[in-house]
PDB file of C-alpha atoms in Angstrom:
ATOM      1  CA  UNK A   1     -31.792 103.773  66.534  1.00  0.00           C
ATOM      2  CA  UNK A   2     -30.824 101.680  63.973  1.00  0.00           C
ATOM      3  CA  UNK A   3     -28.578  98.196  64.285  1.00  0.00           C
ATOM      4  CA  UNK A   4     -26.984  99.001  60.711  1.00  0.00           C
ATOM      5  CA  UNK A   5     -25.998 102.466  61.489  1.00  0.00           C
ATOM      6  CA  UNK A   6     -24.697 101.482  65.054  1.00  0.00           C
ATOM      7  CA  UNK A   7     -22.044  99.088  63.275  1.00  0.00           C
ATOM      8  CA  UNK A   8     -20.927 101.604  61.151  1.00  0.00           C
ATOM      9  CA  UNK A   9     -20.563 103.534  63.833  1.00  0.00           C
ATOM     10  CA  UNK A  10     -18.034 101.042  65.143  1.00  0.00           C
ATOM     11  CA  UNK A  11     -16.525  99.833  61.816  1.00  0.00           C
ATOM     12  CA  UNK A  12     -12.559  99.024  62.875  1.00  0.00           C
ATOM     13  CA  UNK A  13     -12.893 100.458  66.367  1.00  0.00           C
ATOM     14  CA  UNK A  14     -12.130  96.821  67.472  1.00  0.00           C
ATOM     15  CA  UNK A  15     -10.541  93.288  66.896  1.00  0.00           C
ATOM     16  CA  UNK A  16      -8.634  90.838  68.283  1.00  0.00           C
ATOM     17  CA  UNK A  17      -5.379  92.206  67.145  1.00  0.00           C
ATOM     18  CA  UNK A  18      -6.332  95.734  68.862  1.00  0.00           C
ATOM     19  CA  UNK A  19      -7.137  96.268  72.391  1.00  0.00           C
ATOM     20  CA  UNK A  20     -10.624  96.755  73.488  1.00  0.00           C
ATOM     21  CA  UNK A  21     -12.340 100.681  72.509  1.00  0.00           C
ATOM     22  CA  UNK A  22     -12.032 103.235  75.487  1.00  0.00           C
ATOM     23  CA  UNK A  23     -15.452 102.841  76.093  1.00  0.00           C
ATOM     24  CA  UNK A  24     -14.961 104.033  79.654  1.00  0.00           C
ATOM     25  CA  UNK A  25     -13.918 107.455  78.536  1.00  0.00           C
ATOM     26  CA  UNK A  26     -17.195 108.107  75.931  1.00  0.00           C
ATOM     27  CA  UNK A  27     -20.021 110.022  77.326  1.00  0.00           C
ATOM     28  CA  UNK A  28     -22.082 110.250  74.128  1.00  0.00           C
ATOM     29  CA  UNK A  29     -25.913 111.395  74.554  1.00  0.00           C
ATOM     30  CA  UNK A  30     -28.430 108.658  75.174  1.00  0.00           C
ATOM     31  CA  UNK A  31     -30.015 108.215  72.076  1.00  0.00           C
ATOM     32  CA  UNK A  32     -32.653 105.811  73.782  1.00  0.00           C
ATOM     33  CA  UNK A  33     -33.518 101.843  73.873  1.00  0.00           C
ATOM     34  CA  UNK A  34     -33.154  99.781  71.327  1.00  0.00           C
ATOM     35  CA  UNK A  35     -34.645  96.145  71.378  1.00  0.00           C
ATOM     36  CA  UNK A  36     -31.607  94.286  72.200  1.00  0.00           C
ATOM     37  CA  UNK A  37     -31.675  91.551  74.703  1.00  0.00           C
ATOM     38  CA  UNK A  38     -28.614  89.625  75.684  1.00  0.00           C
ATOM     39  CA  UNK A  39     -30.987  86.089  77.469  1.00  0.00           C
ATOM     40  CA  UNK A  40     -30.006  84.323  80.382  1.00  0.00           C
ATOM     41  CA  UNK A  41     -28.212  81.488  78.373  1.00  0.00           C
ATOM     42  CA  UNK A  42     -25.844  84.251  76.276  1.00  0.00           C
ATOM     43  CA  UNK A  43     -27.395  84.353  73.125  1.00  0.00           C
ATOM     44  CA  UNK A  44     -28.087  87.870  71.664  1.00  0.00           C
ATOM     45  CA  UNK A  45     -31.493  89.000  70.100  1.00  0.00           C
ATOM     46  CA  UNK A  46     -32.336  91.972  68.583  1.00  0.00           C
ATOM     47  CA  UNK A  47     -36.237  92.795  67.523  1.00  0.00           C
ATOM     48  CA  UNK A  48     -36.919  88.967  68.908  1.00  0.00           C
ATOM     49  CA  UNK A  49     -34.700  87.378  66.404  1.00  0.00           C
ATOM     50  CA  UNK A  50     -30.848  85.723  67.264  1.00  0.00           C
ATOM     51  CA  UNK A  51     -27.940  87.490  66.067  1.00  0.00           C
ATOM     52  CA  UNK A  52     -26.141  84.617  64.331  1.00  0.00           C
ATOM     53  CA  UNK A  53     -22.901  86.465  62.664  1.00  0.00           C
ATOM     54  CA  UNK A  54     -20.536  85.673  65.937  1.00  0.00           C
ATOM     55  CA  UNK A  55     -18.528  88.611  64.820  1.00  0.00           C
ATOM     56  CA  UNK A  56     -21.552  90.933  65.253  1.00  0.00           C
ATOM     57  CA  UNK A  57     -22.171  89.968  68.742  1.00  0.00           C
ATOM     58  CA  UNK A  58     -18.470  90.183  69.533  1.00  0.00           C
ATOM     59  CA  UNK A  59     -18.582  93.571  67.925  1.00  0.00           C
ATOM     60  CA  UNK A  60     -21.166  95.096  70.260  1.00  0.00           C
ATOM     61  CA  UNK A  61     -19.361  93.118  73.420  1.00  0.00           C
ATOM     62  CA  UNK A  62     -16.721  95.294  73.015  1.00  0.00           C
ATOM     63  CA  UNK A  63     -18.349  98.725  72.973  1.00  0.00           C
ATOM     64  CA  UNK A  64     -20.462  97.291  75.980  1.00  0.00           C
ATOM     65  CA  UNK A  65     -20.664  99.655  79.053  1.00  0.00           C
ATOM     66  CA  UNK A  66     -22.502  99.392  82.557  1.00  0.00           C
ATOM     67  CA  UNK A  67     -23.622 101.955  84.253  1.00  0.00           C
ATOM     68  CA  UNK A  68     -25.059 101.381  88.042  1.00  0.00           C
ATOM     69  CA  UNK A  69     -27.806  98.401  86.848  1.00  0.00           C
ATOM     70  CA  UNK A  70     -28.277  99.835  83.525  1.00  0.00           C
ATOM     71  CA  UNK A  71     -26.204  97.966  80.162  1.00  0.00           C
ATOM     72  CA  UNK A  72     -25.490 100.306  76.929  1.00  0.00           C
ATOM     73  CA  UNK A  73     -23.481  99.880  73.383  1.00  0.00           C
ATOM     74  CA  UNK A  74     -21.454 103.206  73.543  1.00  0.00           C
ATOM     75  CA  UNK A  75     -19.727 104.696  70.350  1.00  0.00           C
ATOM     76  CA  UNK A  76     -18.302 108.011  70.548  1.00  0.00           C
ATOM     77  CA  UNK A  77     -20.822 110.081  69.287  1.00  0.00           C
ATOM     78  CA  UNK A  78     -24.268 107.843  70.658  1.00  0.00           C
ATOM     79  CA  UNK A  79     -25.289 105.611  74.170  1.00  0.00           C
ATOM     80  CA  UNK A  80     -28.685 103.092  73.251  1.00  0.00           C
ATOM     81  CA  UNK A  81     -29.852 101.150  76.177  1.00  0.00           C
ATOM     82  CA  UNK A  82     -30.104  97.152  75.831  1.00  0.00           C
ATOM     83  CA  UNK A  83     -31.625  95.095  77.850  1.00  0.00           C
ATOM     84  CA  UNK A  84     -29.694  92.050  80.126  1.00  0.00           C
ATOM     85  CA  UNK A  85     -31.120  89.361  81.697  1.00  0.00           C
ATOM     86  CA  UNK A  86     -28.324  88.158  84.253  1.00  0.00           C
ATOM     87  CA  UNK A  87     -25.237  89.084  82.921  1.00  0.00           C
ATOM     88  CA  UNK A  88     -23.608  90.165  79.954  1.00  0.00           C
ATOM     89  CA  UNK A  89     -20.942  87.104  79.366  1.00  0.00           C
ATOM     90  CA  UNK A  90     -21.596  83.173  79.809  1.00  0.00           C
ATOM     91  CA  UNK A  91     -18.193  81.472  80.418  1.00  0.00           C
ATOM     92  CA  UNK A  92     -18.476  78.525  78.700  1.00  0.00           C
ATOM     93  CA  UNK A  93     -14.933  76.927  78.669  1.00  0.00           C
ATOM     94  CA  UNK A  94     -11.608  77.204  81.115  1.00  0.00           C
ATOM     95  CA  UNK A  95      -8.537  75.366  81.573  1.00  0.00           C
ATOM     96  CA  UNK A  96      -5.729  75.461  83.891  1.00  0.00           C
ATOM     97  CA  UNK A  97      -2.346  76.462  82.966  1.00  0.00           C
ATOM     98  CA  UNK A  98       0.022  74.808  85.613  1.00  0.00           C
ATOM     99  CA  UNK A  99       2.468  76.504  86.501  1.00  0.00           C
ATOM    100  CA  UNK A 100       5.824  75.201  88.595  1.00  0.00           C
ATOM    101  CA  UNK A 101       4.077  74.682  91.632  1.00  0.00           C
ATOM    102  CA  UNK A 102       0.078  74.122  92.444  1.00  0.00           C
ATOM    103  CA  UNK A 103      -0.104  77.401  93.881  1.00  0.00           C
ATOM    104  CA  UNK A 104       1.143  78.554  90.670  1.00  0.00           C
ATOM    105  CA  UNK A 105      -1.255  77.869  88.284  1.00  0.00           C
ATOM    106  CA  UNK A 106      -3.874  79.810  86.818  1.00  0.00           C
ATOM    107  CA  UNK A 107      -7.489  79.173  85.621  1.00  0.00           C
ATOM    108  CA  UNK A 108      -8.469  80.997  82.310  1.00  0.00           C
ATOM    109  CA  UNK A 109     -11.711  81.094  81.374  1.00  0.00           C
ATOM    110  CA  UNK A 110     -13.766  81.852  77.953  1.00  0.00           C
ATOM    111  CA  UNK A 111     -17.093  83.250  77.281  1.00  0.00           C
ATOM    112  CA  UNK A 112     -19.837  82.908  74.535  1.00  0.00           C
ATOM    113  CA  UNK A 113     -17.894  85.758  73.221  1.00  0.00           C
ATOM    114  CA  UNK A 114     -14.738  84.876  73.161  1.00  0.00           C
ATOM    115  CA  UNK A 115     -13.150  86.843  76.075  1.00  0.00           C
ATOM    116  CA  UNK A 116     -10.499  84.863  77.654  1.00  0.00           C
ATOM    117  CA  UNK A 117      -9.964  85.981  81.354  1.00  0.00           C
ATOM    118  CA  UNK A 118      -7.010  84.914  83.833  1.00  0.00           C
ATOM    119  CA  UNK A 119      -8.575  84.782  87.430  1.00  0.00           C
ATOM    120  CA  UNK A 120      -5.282  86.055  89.077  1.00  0.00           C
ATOM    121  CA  UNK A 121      -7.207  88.825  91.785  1.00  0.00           C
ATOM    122  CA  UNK A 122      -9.484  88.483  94.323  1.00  0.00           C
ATOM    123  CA  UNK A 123     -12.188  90.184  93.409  1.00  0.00           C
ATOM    124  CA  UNK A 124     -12.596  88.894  89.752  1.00  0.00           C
ATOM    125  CA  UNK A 125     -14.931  86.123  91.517  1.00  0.00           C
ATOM    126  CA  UNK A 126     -17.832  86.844  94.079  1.00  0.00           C
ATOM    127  CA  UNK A 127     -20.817  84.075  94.796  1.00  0.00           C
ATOM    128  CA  UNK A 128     -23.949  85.155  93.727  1.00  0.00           C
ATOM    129  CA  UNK A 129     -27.498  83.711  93.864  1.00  0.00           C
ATOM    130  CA  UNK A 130     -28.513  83.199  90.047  1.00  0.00           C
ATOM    131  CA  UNK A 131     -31.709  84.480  88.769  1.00  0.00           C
ATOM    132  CA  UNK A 132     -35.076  82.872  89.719  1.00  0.00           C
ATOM    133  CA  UNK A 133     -35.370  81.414  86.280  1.00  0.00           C
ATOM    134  CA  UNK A 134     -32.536  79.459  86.506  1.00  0.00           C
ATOM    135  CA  UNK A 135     -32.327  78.752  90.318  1.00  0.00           C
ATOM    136  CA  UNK A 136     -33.348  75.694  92.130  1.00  0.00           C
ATOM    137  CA  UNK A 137     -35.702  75.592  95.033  1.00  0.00           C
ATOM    138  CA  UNK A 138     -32.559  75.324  97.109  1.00  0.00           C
ATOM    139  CA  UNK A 139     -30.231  77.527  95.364  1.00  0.00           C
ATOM    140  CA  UNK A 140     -27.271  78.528  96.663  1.00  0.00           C
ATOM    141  CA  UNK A 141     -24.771  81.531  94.922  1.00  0.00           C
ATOM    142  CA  UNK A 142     -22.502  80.000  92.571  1.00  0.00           C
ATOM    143  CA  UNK A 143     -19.199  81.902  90.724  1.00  0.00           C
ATOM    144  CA  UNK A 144     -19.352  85.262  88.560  1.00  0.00           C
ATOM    145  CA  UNK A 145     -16.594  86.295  86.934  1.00  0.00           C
ATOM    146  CA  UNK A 146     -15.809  90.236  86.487  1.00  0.00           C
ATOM    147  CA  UNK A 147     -14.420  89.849  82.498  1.00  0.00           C
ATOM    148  CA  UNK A 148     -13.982  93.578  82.679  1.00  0.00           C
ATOM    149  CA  UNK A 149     -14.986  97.219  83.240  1.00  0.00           C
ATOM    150  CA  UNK A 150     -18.050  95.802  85.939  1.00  0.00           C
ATOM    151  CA  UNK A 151     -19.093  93.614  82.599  1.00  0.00           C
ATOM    152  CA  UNK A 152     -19.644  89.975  84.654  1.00  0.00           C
ATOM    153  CA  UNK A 153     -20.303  86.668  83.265  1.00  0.00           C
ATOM    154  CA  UNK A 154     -22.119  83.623  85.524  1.00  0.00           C
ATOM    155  CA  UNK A 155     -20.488  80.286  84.875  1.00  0.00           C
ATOM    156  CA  UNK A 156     -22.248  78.248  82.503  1.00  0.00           C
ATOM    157  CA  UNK A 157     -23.885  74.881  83.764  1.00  0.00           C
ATOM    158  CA  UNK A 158     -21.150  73.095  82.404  1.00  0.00           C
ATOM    159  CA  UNK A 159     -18.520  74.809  83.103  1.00  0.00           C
ATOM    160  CA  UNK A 160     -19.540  75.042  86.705  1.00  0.00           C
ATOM    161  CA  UNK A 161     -19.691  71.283  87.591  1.00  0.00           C
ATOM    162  CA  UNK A 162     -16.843  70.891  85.723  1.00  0.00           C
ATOM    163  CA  UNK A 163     -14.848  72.955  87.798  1.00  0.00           C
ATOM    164  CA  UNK A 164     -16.335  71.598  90.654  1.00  0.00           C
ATOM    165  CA  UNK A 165     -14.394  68.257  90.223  1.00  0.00           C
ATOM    166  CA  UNK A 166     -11.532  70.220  90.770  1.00  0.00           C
ATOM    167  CA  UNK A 167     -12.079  71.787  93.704  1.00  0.00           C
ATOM    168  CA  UNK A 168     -10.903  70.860  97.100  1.00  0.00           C
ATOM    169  CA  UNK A 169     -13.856  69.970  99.381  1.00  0.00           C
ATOM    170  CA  UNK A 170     -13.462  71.597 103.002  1.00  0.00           C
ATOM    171  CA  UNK A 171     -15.880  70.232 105.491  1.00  0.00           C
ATOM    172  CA  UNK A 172     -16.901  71.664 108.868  1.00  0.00           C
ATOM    173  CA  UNK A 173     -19.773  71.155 111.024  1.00  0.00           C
ATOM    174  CA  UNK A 174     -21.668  73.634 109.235  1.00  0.00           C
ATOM    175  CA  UNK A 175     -21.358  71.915 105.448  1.00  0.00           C
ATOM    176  CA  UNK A 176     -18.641  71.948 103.086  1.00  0.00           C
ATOM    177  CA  UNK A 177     -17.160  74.342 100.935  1.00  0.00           C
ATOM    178  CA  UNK A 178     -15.648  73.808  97.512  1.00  0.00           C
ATOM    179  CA  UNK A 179     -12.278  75.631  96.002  1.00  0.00           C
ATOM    180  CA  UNK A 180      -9.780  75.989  93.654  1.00  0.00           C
ATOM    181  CA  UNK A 181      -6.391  77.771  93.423  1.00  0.00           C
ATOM    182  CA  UNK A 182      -5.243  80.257  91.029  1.00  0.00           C
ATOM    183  CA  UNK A 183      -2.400  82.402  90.813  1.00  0.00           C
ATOM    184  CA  UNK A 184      -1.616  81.346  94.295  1.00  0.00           C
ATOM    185  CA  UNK A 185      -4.991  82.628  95.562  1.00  0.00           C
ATOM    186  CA  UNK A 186      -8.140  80.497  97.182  1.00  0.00           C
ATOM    187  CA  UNK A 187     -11.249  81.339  95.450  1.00  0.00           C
ATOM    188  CA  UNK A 188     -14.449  80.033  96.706  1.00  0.00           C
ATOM    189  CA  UNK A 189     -16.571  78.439  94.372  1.00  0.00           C
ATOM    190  CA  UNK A 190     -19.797  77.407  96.693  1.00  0.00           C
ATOM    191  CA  UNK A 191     -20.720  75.936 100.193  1.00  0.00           C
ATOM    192  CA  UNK A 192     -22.902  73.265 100.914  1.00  0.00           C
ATOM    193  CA  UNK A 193     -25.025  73.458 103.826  1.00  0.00           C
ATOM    194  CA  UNK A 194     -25.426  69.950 105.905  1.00  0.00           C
TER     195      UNK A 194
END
């Protein structure tokens, strides 16, 4: 499979002015694996090397499908398998838009990518326990974000302790437990054992 011929495959199928390809309703054949690996801090290689052009990796984001544990870059007429090494996205900035009360506003955040998701249901957040190679010996799960279609994104560094200072702090006898509000919904962002 080649990169090249995969783009063409994909030439005007998205941009920001046009809503995200149907990816969901291509079954192409698998063509096979191609050396693509999205790493664990969002950056996207292909043979070993970074993709630099931004609108190249936002290109493939969009055609991006998971199926059970498996990641793909669907077009209409091919499926090649690619390789992730937590998740697919990397939120890397957020902000709150207030709203006319507290329980009114809502968090957006915005991946490596450019994605911008409003955290206005439930399950758009789960607690997860990151990857060994980024974990501490104590880790406990901290926030990923659905972005869309199963396609998550773990909360970069940053943007995590960031967030944080937000958070109300609810303590009990068993530790404390951090959270925000959004859209007039508590999300949990992590608990801290005593």
């Amino acid at each position: 499979m080649d990169l090249t011929r995969f783009q063409q495959q994909l030439k005007g199928t998205s941009s920001k002015a046009r809503p995200l390809p149907p990816v969901e309703q291509w079954n192409p054949d698998f063509c096979g694996d191609i050396n693509l690996t999205i790493a664990l801090d969002g950056r996207w290689f292909y043979e070993g090397s970074p993709i630099g052009r931004a609108s190249l990796v936002q290109l493939f984001a969009s055609v991006l499908k998971r199926e059970g544990d498996k990641y793909f870059l669907v077009t209409p007429v091919e499926k090649v398998g690619i390789t992730v090494e937590d998740t697919p996205f990397l939120v890397t900035q957020w902000h709150r838009e207030e709203g006319e009360s507290a329980s009114d506003n809502t968090y957006v955040f915005t991946t490596q990518t450019g994605d911008i998701v409003r955290l206005e249901r439930s399950e758009q957040l789960e607690l997860r326990v990151p990857p060994k190679a980024i974990q501490d010996p104590e880790a406990t799960p901290i926030p990923y974000l659905c972005v869309r279609r199963n396609l998550w994104a773990r909360l970069h560094q940053n943007a995590y302790y960031q967030l944080l200072e937000q958070a109300d702090e609810k303590p009990d006898e068993a530790g404390t437990q951090f959270s925000i509000q959004s859209n007039g919904i508590t999300f949990i962002l992590g608990e801290v054992s005593n």
